[in-house]
């Protein structure tokens, strides 16, 4: 039996250069050097999107391996030391604990990983986003694995025609549920249409039972009890041979959808597909960006990457995203550009509410006369 390979992607924001726009080359080099010193990995690739460092690793130790997670944690700690030396912004902000405790889940970094047997050909796409939250993957994963207008393989590929199972997490109550598609499509949409709470964690093939996609689902504001930025999620998608073709996996991003995040994690904006060279969000610290790196796995080796959104075919998507961004920016602090109040819990809202709550009075029958009298009195003064 072929030995299984584990593909692990762990990301963290441990210091922005300049502000929240990018990662200093010294941090990337520190991360590469740290991973190269380890004998735990089959292969690795270090990159960044915006101000997030992304560690893409292959190994044979399975999902949630304490050794692999500890390696990533130590890598981020070393990078944090360099970030503090250079006084980079928000140095170590995604590291919410002082000590490693088995794995990095719940400690700040975002994690997406899967274990599987390599097929005869194993193309994978690593999607990495900045200035948004885990729910940003809901729409594209639905399009990839459930929408025949996006993925024609659902109609004409016998290996895909049975559909897929979607594992959905409730980030508020820490629960999960699995939906079988296409028969439970409408039930699924009830939940994943609310991406601030419900996130697609993983997708499985009904034909083979194999995992097809997995995402990170950490929400830093819930973990920290205060606002420390959105979560800049990552997602792994396997492609071809009974799974969406590479082009089908990329197609959802040709029409930018709105996601939460952007400036101070408190605004809606279009998710713009960009090349690595364009993954430096600066306009109002945005708009939100997504990068897609394609690899061929060969006995655990990462052959690549190919910078998939560098294609000129996505120029139109970037133009549309910029138009949407300009429209939304005109709304300033008004919804729907600014997030609803329930999503502003870790900003100034609680402090302002506590300060003026005594000024709110109950509206009762006949109150209109009291208000009118008060107005007359103010007018007389």
Short mmCIF file of C-alpha atoms in Angstrom, two decimals:
data_model
loop_
_atom_site.label_atom_id
_atom_site.label_comp_id
_atom_site.label_asym_id
_atom_site.label_seq_id
_atom_site.Cartn_x
_atom_site.Cartn_y
_atom_site.Cartn_z
CA UNK A 1 0.00 0.00 0.00
CA UNK A 2 1.40 3.44 -0.92
CA UNK A 3 2.54 5.52 2.02
CA UNK A 4 0.32 8.52 2.73
CA UNK A 5 1.58 12.07 2.46
CA UNK A 6 0.44 14.98 4.61
CA UNK A 7 0.17 18.44 3.13
CA UNK A 8 0.19 21.13 5.83
CA UNK A 9 -0.18 24.88 5.39
CA UNK A 10 0.30 27.07 8.47
CA UNK A 11 0.24 30.87 8.33
CA UNK A 12 0.75 33.72 10.76
CA UNK A 13 1.11 37.48 10.79
CA UNK A 14 4.15 38.14 12.94
CA UNK A 15 5.15 41.59 11.67
CA UNK A 16 4.13 43.79 8.76
CA UNK A 17 6.45 45.73 6.42
CA UNK A 18 5.38 48.55 6.04
CA UNK A 19 2.26 48.65 8.19
CA UNK A 20 0.09 45.72 7.12
CA UNK A 21 1.17 45.59 3.47
CA UNK A 22 3.96 43.01 3.16
CA UNK A 23 6.60 40.81 4.82
CA UNK A 24 10.24 41.83 5.01
CA UNK A 25 12.61 39.51 3.06
CA UNK A 26 14.61 38.82 6.23
CA UNK A 27 11.56 37.13 7.77
CA UNK A 28 11.07 34.93 4.71
CA UNK A 29 14.74 33.97 4.78
CA UNK A 30 14.57 33.22 8.52
CA UNK A 31 11.57 30.95 7.96
CA UNK A 32 13.27 29.10 5.11
CA UNK A 33 16.44 28.59 7.11
CA UNK A 34 14.52 27.26 10.13
CA UNK A 35 12.53 24.74 8.08
CA UNK A 36 15.65 23.66 6.17
CA UNK A 37 17.35 22.76 9.45
CA UNK A 38 14.60 20.24 10.29
CA UNK A 39 14.64 16.57 9.29
CA UNK A 40 10.86 16.25 9.77
CA UNK A 41 9.81 17.42 6.33
CA UNK A 42 9.80 15.83 2.91
CA UNK A 43 9.66 19.27 1.30
CA UNK A 44 8.57 22.85 1.99
CA UNK A 45 7.92 26.21 0.39
CA UNK A 46 7.80 29.57 2.20
CA UNK A 47 5.88 32.50 0.79
CA UNK A 48 3.75 35.42 1.90
CA UNK A 49 0.51 37.16 0.99
CA UNK A 50 0.26 40.68 2.34
CA UNK A 51 1.69 40.65 5.86
CA UNK A 52 1.21 36.91 6.43
CA UNK A 53 3.96 34.29 6.26
CA UNK A 54 2.73 31.00 4.79
CA UNK A 55 4.56 27.74 5.49
CA UNK A 56 3.67 25.04 2.93
CA UNK A 57 5.03 21.69 4.13
CA UNK A 58 4.87 18.02 3.16
CA UNK A 59 5.65 15.21 5.60
CA UNK A 60 4.54 11.74 6.66
CA UNK A 61 3.49 12.39 10.26
CA UNK A 62 -0.24 12.88 9.71
CA UNK A 63 -2.64 15.67 10.51
CA UNK A 64 -2.19 17.54 13.82
CA UNK A 65 1.34 16.23 14.29
CA UNK A 66 2.81 17.86 17.43
CA UNK A 67 6.29 17.77 15.88
CA UNK A 68 5.23 19.56 12.69
CA UNK A 69 3.13 22.15 14.53
CA UNK A 70 5.97 22.76 16.97
CA UNK A 71 8.33 23.29 14.05
CA UNK A 72 5.97 25.90 12.60
CA UNK A 73 5.59 27.56 16.01
CA UNK A 74 9.35 27.80 16.49
CA UNK A 75 9.69 29.16 12.96
CA UNK A 76 7.23 31.94 13.73
CA UNK A 77 8.98 32.67 17.03
CA UNK A 78 12.32 33.11 15.25
CA UNK A 79 10.68 35.37 12.69
CA UNK A 80 9.11 37.38 15.50
CA UNK A 81 12.52 38.02 17.01
CA UNK A 82 13.68 39.46 13.68
CA UNK A 83 10.47 41.47 13.34
CA UNK A 84 10.93 43.01 16.79
CA UNK A 85 14.53 43.83 16.02
CA UNK A 86 13.36 45.82 12.97
CA UNK A 87 10.34 47.24 14.85
CA UNK A 88 7.96 45.84 12.27
CA UNK A 89 4.30 46.57 12.86
CA UNK A 90 2.35 44.07 14.96
CA UNK A 91 5.38 41.86 15.64
CA UNK A 92 4.13 38.49 16.90
CA UNK A 93 0.48 39.57 16.82
CA UNK A 94 -0.87 36.18 15.70
CA UNK A 95 0.96 34.28 18.46
CA UNK A 96 -1.61 34.33 21.23
CA UNK A 97 0.23 32.11 23.71
CA UNK A 98 3.62 32.22 25.38
CA UNK A 99 4.18 28.47 25.22
CA UNK A 100 3.50 25.71 22.71
CA UNK A 101 0.89 23.18 23.85
CA UNK A 102 0.74 20.28 21.41
CA UNK A 103 -0.42 21.99 18.21
CA UNK A 104 -1.01 25.52 16.99
CA UNK A 105 -4.79 25.26 16.72
CA UNK A 106 -6.30 27.82 19.06
CA UNK A 107 -2.94 29.55 19.50
CA UNK A 108 -3.32 32.10 16.71
CA UNK A 109 -1.82 30.73 13.46
CA UNK A 110 -4.18 29.48 10.77
CA UNK A 111 -3.95 25.82 9.75
CA UNK A 112 -5.17 23.80 6.77
CA UNK A 113 -3.88 20.27 6.31
CA UNK A 114 -4.88 16.96 4.78
CA UNK A 115 -3.50 13.42 4.56
CA UNK A 116 -3.95 11.27 1.45
CA UNK A 117 -2.35 8.77 -0.91
CA UNK A 118 -0.83 10.45 -3.93
CA UNK A 119 -2.62 9.65 -7.16
CA UNK A 120 -0.86 8.94 -10.46
CA UNK A 121 -0.87 12.71 -10.91
CA UNK A 122 -1.52 14.94 -7.89
CA UNK A 123 -2.11 18.62 -8.75
CA UNK A 124 -2.97 20.82 -5.76
CA UNK A 125 -3.74 24.51 -5.34
CA UNK A 126 -2.86 26.44 -2.21
CA UNK A 127 -5.17 29.43 -1.87
CA UNK A 128 -3.93 32.11 0.54
CA UNK A 129 -5.86 35.27 1.42
CA UNK A 130 -5.08 38.48 3.26
CA UNK A 131 -7.36 41.05 4.92
CA UNK A 132 -10.31 38.69 5.30
CA UNK A 133 -11.70 35.80 7.37
CA UNK A 134 -12.25 32.01 6.95
CA UNK A 135 -15.79 32.44 5.60
CA UNK A 136 -14.24 33.95 2.47
CA UNK A 137 -13.83 30.38 1.13
CA UNK A 138 -17.55 29.51 1.42
CA UNK A 139 -18.59 30.99 -1.91
CA UNK A 140 -15.70 29.68 -4.04
CA UNK A 141 -15.80 26.18 -2.48
CA UNK A 142 -19.52 26.02 -3.17
CA UNK A 143 -18.93 27.08 -6.77
CA UNK A 144 -16.08 24.58 -7.25
CA UNK A 145 -17.81 21.52 -5.80
CA UNK A 146 -21.54 22.17 -6.14
CA UNK A 147 -22.32 24.56 -9.01
CA UNK A 148 -22.49 22.94 -12.49
CA UNK A 149 -22.47 26.39 -14.11
CA UNK A 150 -18.94 26.75 -12.68
CA UNK A 151 -17.79 23.12 -12.70
CA UNK A 152 -19.06 21.26 -15.75
CA UNK A 153 -17.42 18.09 -14.40
CA UNK A 154 -20.38 17.74 -12.02
CA UNK A 155 -22.50 17.05 -15.10
CA UNK A 156 -20.20 15.19 -17.50
CA UNK A 157 -17.55 13.47 -15.33
CA UNK A 158 -18.89 10.11 -14.00
CA UNK A 159 -16.45 10.35 -11.07
CA UNK A 160 -17.94 13.68 -9.97
CA UNK A 161 -21.60 13.15 -10.83
CA UNK A 162 -22.44 11.68 -7.41
CA UNK A 163 -21.51 14.96 -5.77
CA UNK A 164 -19.58 15.88 -2.66
CA UNK A 165 -19.98 16.12 1.10
CA UNK A 166 -19.41 19.48 2.79
CA UNK A 167 -18.21 19.64 6.39
CA UNK A 168 -19.35 22.93 7.93
CA UNK A 169 -18.17 24.46 11.21
CA UNK A 170 -20.20 26.73 13.47
CA UNK A 171 -17.48 29.05 14.74
CA UNK A 172 -19.65 30.52 17.50
CA UNK A 173 -20.86 27.32 19.17
CA UNK A 174 -17.89 25.17 18.09
CA UNK A 175 -20.02 22.54 16.34
CA UNK A 176 -19.92 20.87 12.95
CA UNK A 177 -22.37 19.31 10.50
CA UNK A 178 -21.97 17.43 7.21
CA UNK A 179 -24.21 18.03 4.19
CA UNK A 180 -24.51 15.66 1.23
CA UNK A 181 -24.78 17.41 -2.11
CA UNK A 182 -26.59 17.86 -4.41
CA UNK A 183 -29.60 16.59 -2.45
CA UNK A 184 -28.99 18.85 0.57
CA UNK A 185 -27.80 21.87 -1.39
CA UNK A 186 -30.53 24.21 -0.17
CA UNK A 187 -29.91 23.23 3.46
CA UNK A 188 -26.19 23.88 3.02
CA UNK A 189 -26.81 27.34 1.58
CA UNK A 190 -28.91 28.34 4.58
CA UNK A 191 -25.76 28.14 6.67
CA UNK A 192 -22.77 28.95 4.48
CA UNK A 193 -24.54 32.05 3.21
CA UNK A 194 -23.67 33.45 6.67
CA UNK A 195 -19.86 33.23 6.39
CA UNK A 196 -19.19 35.23 9.54
CA UNK A 197 -20.41 32.26 11.58
CA UNK A 198 -20.53 29.14 9.39
CA UNK A 199 -17.46 28.06 7.39
CA UNK A 200 -16.78 25.20 5.03
CA UNK A 201 -14.04 23.26 6.77
CA UNK A 202 -13.60 20.40 4.30
CA UNK A 203 -15.05 18.80 1.17
CA UNK A 204 -15.07 15.05 0.46
CA UNK A 205 -15.75 13.08 -2.72
CA UNK A 206 -18.84 10.87 -2.45
CA UNK A 207 -17.45 8.59 -5.16
CA UNK A 208 -14.19 7.79 -3.37
CA UNK A 209 -14.60 9.16 0.15
CA UNK A 210 -11.30 11.02 -0.23
CA UNK A 211 -10.73 14.52 1.00
CA UNK A 212 -10.85 17.09 -1.79
CA UNK A 213 -10.41 20.41 0.00
CA UNK A 214 -9.71 21.78 3.47
CA UNK A 215 -9.59 25.28 4.91
CA UNK A 216 -8.42 27.06 8.03
CA UNK A 217 -11.25 28.08 10.36
CA UNK A 218 -9.56 29.99 13.19
CA UNK A 219 -11.06 33.34 14.16
CA UNK A 220 -8.53 35.40 16.08
CA UNK A 221 -11.05 37.78 17.60
CA UNK A 222 -12.83 34.88 19.30
CA UNK A 223 -9.55 33.30 20.41
CA UNK A 224 -8.06 36.48 21.83
CA UNK A 225 -11.17 38.09 23.30
CA UNK A 226 -10.17 41.32 21.60
CA UNK A 227 -9.57 42.50 18.05
CA UNK A 228 -6.18 41.42 16.75
CA UNK A 229 -6.97 41.40 13.05
CA UNK A 230 -8.94 39.14 10.77
CA UNK A 231 -7.66 35.67 10.12
CA UNK A 232 -6.20 35.74 6.60
CA UNK A 233 -7.23 32.15 5.83
CA UNK A 234 -5.64 29.42 3.74
CA UNK A 235 -7.25 26.62 1.74
CA UNK A 236 -5.95 23.48 -0.01
CA UNK A 237 -7.79 22.13 -3.06
CA UNK A 238 -6.88 18.90 -4.86
CA UNK A 239 -7.65 18.90 -8.59
CA UNK A 240 -8.35 16.67 -11.63
CA UNK A 241 -9.29 12.95 -11.89
CA UNK A 242 -12.70 12.98 -10.23
CA UNK A 243 -12.15 16.41 -8.67
CA UNK A 244 -12.53 19.89 -10.19
CA UNK A 245 -10.07 20.72 -12.95
CA UNK A 246 -7.54 23.43 -12.13
CA UNK A 247 -9.52 25.86 -14.28
CA UNK A 248 -12.75 24.95 -12.48
CA UNK A 249 -11.12 25.56 -9.10
CA UNK A 250 -9.90 29.00 -10.21
CA UNK A 251 -13.06 30.12 -12.01
CA UNK A 252 -15.02 31.31 -8.91
CA UNK A 253 -12.44 34.05 -8.41
CA UNK A 254 -13.09 35.51 -11.87
CA UNK A 255 -16.10 37.28 -10.33
CA UNK A 256 -14.95 38.97 -7.10
CA UNK A 257 -17.30 38.36 -4.19
CA UNK A 258 -17.60 40.47 -1.06
CA UNK A 259 -15.80 39.38 2.08
CA UNK A 260 -15.38 40.78 5.57
CA UNK A 261 -12.06 42.25 6.63
CA UNK A 262 -10.18 45.00 4.79
CA UNK A 263 -9.21 48.03 6.92
CA UNK A 264 -9.00 47.15 10.64
CA UNK A 265 -10.93 43.98 9.88
CA UNK A 266 -14.13 46.01 10.00
CA UNK A 267 -15.20 46.50 6.39
CA UNK A 268 -16.67 44.60 3.46
CA UNK A 269 -14.64 44.49 0.27
CA UNK A 270 -14.10 42.51 -2.93
CA UNK A 271 -11.74 39.54 -2.81
CA UNK A 272 -9.23 40.40 -5.56
CA UNK A 273 -7.33 37.52 -7.24
CA UNK A 274 -3.71 38.61 -7.70
CA UNK A 275 -0.23 37.32 -8.48
CA UNK A 276 2.36 37.12 -5.72
CA UNK A 277 3.87 40.37 -7.02
CA UNK A 278 0.50 42.10 -6.48
CA UNK A 279 -0.13 40.63 -3.04
CA UNK A 280 0.79 43.81 -1.19
CA UNK A 281 -2.53 45.42 -0.16
CA UNK A 282 -2.08 49.17 0.37
CA UNK A 283 -5.29 50.95 -0.64
CA UNK A 284 -7.12 51.42 2.67
CA UNK A 285 -4.96 48.42 3.65
CA UNK A 286 -6.61 46.44 0.88
CA UNK A 287 -8.77 45.54 -0.84
CA UNK A 288 -8.64 41.89 0.32
CA UNK A 289 -6.33 39.72 -1.80
CA UNK A 290 -6.18 36.04 -2.72
CA UNK A 291 -3.21 34.22 -4.27
CA UNK A 292 -3.32 30.74 -5.84
CA UNK A 293 -0.13 28.70 -6.04
CA UNK A 294 -0.25 25.46 -7.99
CA UNK A 295 2.01 22.47 -7.25
CA UNK A 296 2.40 18.96 -8.58
CA UNK A 297 3.16 16.54 -5.77
CA UNK A 298 5.69 13.83 -6.62
CA UNK A 299 6.48 11.49 -3.72
CA UNK A 300 5.91 14.39 -1.37
CA UNK A 301 8.06 16.82 -3.34
CA UNK A 302 6.47 20.17 -4.19
CA UNK A 303 7.00 20.67 -7.93
CA UNK A 304 6.33 24.36 -8.42
CA UNK A 305 4.84 26.72 -7.67
CA UNK A 306 2.96 28.11 -10.60
CA UNK A 307 1.52 31.56 -9.81
CA UNK A 308 -1.95 30.84 -11.18
CA UNK A 309 -3.57 34.26 -10.82
CA UNK A 310 -0.70 35.89 -12.74
CA UNK A 311 -2.70 34.99 -15.85
CA UNK A 312 -3.93 38.03 -17.81
CA UNK A 313 -7.33 36.33 -17.93
CA UNK A 314 -7.85 37.61 -14.37
CA UNK A 315 -7.17 41.24 -15.32
CA UNK A 316 -10.92 41.78 -15.74
CA UNK A 317 -11.57 40.39 -12.26
CA UNK A 318 -9.04 42.85 -10.85
CA UNK A 319 -10.67 45.72 -12.71
CA UNK A 320 -14.10 44.76 -11.36
CA UNK A 321 -12.69 44.42 -7.85
CA UNK A 322 -11.21 47.92 -8.04
CA UNK A 323 -14.55 49.34 -9.22
CA UNK A 324 -16.36 47.62 -6.34
CA UNK A 325 -13.72 48.90 -3.93
CA UNK A 326 -14.14 52.48 -5.15
CA UNK A 327 -17.92 52.28 -4.80
CA UNK A 328 -17.79 50.87 -1.28
CA UNK A 329 -15.17 53.39 -0.12
CA UNK A 330 -17.63 56.21 -0.83
CA UNK A 331 -19.83 54.84 1.96
CA UNK A 332 -17.12 55.43 4.58
CA UNK A 333 -18.32 54.37 8.05
CA UNK A 334 -21.80 53.39 6.84
CA UNK A 335 -23.00 49.84 6.28
CA UNK A 336 -22.72 47.80 4.13
CA UNK A 337 -19.10 48.98 3.74
CA UNK A 338 -18.54 48.95 7.46
CA UNK A 339 -19.49 45.65 9.09
CA UNK A 340 -22.74 45.31 11.09
CA UNK A 341 -22.55 46.20 14.76
CA UNK A 342 -22.60 42.57 15.88
CA UNK A 343 -19.29 42.10 14.06
CA UNK A 344 -17.79 45.20 15.66
CA UNK A 345 -17.68 43.72 19.16
CA UNK A 346 -13.92 44.04 19.52
CA UNK A 347 -13.63 47.62 18.25
CA UNK A 348 -14.84 50.88 19.84
CA UNK A 349 -18.49 49.83 20.01
CA UNK A 350 -18.51 48.41 23.58
CA UNK A 351 -16.63 51.43 24.95
CA UNK A 352 -18.93 53.94 23.26
CA UNK A 353 -22.05 52.04 24.31
CA UNK A 354 -20.89 51.85 27.92
CA UNK A 355 -20.18 55.58 27.94
CA UNK A 356 -23.55 56.75 26.63
CA UNK A 357 -25.92 53.96 27.68
CA UNK A 358 -27.45 56.20 30.39
CA UNK A 359 -28.61 58.55 27.66
CA UNK A 360 -30.89 55.95 26.08
CA UNK A 361 -34.48 56.22 27.30
CA UNK A 362 -37.32 53.80 26.78
CA UNK A 363 -39.92 54.70 24.17
CA UNK A 364 -43.39 54.47 25.73
CA UNK A 365 -46.91 55.40 24.55
CA UNK A 366 -47.33 59.16 24.78
CA UNK A 367 -43.58 59.74 24.59
CA UNK A 368 -44.07 61.79 21.44
CA UNK A 369 -45.63 64.58 23.49
CA UNK A 370 -42.70 64.57 25.91
CA UNK A 371 -40.23 64.76 23.04
CA UNK A 372 -42.16 67.61 21.43
CA UNK A 373 -42.20 69.51 24.71
CA UNK A 374 -38.47 68.99 25.12
CA UNK A 375 -37.90 70.33 21.63
CA UNK A 376 -39.99 73.42 22.33
CA UNK A 377 -38.01 74.05 25.50
CA UNK A 378 -34.72 73.78 23.60
CA UNK A 379 -36.09 76.14 20.95
CA UNK A 380 -37.03 78.69 23.56
CA UNK A 381 -33.51 78.62 24.96
#
